[in-house]
Coordinates of C-alpha atoms in Angstrom, one line a residue:
X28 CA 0.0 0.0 0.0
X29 CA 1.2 3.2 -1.1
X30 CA -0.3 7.1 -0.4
X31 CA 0.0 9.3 -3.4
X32 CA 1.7 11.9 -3.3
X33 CA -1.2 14.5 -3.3
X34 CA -2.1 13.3 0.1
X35 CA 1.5 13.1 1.1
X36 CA 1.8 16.6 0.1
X37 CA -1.4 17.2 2.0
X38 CA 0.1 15.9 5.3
X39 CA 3.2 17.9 4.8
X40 CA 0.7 21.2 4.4
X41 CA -1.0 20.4 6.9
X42 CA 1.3 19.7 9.2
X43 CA 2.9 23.5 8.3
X44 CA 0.0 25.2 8.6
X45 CA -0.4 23.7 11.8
X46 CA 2.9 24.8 13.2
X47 CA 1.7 28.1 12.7
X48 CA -0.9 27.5 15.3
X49 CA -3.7 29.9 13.5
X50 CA -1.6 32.8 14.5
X51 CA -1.4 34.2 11.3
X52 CA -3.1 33.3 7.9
X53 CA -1.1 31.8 5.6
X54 CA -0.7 32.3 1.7
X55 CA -0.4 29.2 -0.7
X56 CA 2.7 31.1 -2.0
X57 CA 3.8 31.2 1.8
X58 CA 2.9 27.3 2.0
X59 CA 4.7 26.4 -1.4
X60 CA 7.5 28.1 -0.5
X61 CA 7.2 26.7 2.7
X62 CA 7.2 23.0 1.8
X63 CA 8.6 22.5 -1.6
X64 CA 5.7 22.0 -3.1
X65 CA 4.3 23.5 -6.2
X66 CA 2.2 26.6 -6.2
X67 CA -0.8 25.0 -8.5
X68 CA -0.6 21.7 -6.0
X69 CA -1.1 23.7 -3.1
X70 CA -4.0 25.6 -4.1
X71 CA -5.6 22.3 -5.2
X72 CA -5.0 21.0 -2.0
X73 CA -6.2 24.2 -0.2
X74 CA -9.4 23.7 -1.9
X75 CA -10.3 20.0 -1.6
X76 CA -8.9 20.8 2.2
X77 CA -11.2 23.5 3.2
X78 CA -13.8 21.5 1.4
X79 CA -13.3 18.6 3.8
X80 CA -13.6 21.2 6.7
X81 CA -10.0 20.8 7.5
X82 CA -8.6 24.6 6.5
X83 CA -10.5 27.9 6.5
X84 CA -9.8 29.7 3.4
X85 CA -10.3 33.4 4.0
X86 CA -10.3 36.0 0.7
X87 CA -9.1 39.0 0.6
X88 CA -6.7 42.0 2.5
X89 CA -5.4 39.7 5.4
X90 CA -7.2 36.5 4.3
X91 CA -5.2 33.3 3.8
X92 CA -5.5 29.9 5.1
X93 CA -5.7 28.1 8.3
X94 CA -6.6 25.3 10.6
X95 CA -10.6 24.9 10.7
X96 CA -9.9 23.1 13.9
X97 CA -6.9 22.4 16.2
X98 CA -4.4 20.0 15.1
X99 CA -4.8 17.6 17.7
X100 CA -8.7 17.1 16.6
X101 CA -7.0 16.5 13.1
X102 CA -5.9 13.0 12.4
X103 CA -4.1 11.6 9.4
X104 CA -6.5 10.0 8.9
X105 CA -8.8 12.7 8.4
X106 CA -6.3 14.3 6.1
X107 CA -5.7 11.6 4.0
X108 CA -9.4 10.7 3.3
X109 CA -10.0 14.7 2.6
X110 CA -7.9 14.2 -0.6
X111 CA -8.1 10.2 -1.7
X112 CA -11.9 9.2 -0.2
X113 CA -12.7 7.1 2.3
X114 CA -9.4 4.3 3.2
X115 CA -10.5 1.0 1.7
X116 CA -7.5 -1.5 1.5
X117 CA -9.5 -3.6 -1.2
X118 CA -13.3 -3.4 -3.0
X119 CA -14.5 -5.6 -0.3
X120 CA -14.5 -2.4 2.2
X121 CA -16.0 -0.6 -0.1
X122 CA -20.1 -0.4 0.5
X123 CA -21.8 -2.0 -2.1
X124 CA -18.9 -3.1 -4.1
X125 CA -19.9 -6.7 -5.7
X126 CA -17.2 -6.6 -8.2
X127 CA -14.9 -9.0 -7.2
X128 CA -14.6 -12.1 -9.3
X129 CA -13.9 -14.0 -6.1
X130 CA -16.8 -13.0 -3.9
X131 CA -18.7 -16.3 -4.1
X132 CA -15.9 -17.9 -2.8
X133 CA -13.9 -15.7 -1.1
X134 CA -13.0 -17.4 2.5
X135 CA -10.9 -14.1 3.1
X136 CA -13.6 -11.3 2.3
X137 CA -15.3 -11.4 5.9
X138 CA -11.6 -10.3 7.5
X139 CA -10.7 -7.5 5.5
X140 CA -12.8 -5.3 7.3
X141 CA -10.6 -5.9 10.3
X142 CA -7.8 -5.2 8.5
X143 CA -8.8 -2.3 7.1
X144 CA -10.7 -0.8 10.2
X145 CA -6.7 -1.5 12.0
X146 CA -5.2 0.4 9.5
X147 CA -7.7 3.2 9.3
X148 CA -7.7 3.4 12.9
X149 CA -3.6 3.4 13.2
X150 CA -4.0 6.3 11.0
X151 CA -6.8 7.9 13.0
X152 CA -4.7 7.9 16.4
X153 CA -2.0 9.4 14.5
X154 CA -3.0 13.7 15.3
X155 CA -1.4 16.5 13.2
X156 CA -0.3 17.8 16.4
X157 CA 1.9 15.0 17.2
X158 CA 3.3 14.6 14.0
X159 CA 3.8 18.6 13.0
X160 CA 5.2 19.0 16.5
X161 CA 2.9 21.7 16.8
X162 CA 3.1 23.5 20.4
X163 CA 0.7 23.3 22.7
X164 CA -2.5 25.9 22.4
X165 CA -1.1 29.7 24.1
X166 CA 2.1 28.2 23.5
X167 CA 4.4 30.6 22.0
X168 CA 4.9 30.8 18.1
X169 CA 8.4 28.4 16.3
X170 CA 10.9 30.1 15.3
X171 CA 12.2 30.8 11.3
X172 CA 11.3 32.8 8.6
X173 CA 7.9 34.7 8.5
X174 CA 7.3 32.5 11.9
X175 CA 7.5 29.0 10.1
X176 CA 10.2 26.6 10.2
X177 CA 12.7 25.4 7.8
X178 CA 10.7 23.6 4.8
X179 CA 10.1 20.2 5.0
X180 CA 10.5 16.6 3.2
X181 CA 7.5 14.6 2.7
X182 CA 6.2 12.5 4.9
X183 CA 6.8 9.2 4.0
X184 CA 9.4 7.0 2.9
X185 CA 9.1 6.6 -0.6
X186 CA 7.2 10.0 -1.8
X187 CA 8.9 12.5 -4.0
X188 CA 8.0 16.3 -5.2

């Protein structure tokens, strides 16, 4: 199993925005520059996020994006479903999928539920917070340019830009 990288890259947004804390909105240019990844990328990601009620996307004089909630109410798993649909290790997850040429005799199909709810729920303990290293709320702002820190790889093993 592999993430693509649109929701790698949508991890590695996230988890800049949230080091920001909310303080101050942020810019897609400020988040491309940020993390490496391209300008058009970002503002697709901007948008499917805030459509998944992840971000806040704010127009205008001081508008820009940021968290919809705090990062520790965000999970990875939230994130990654926002951009790739709901986490379905094979069709048989999948409600109402009858596609499989196996089904009839599929002596596996009953389990894969519990596989997949394992790995969806690995991913759901997992909260931006912990994984941006995002301070505590009231905490004070990190350090580096325009209040963010140095920009970031991707995620996970395996995922280029």
């Amino acid at each position: 199993m592999r993430l693509s990288n649109l929701a790698d890259y949508a991890v590695v947004l996230m988890s800049a925005a949230a080091r920001q804390c909310g303080s101050v909105p942020l810019h897609a240019a400020m988040l491309a520059e940020q993390t490496g990844i391209p300008g058009p990328t970002v503002q697709k990601l901007v948008s499917g996020l805030a459509r998944a009620g992840l971000l806040v996307s704010t127009r205008g004089t001081g508008g820009g994006v940021r968290l919809a909630r705090p990062a520790a109410a965000i999970s990875i798993a939230d994130i990654i479903e926002a951009v790739e649909g709901p986490i379905a290790l094979t069709t048989c997850v999948e409600d109402g999928r009858h596609d499989c040429a196996l089904e009839g005799n599929c002596r596996v199909k009953p389990h894969w539920g519990v596989v997949n709810n394992a790995v969806r729920g690995a991913l759901a303990q997992i909260s931006l917070a912990s994984l941006s290293g995002a301070p505590a709320p009231g905490a004070g702002r990190p350090g580096g340019s325009a209040g963010l820190p140095p920009p970031t790889a991707p995620a996970f093993a395996g995922a280029t830009r």
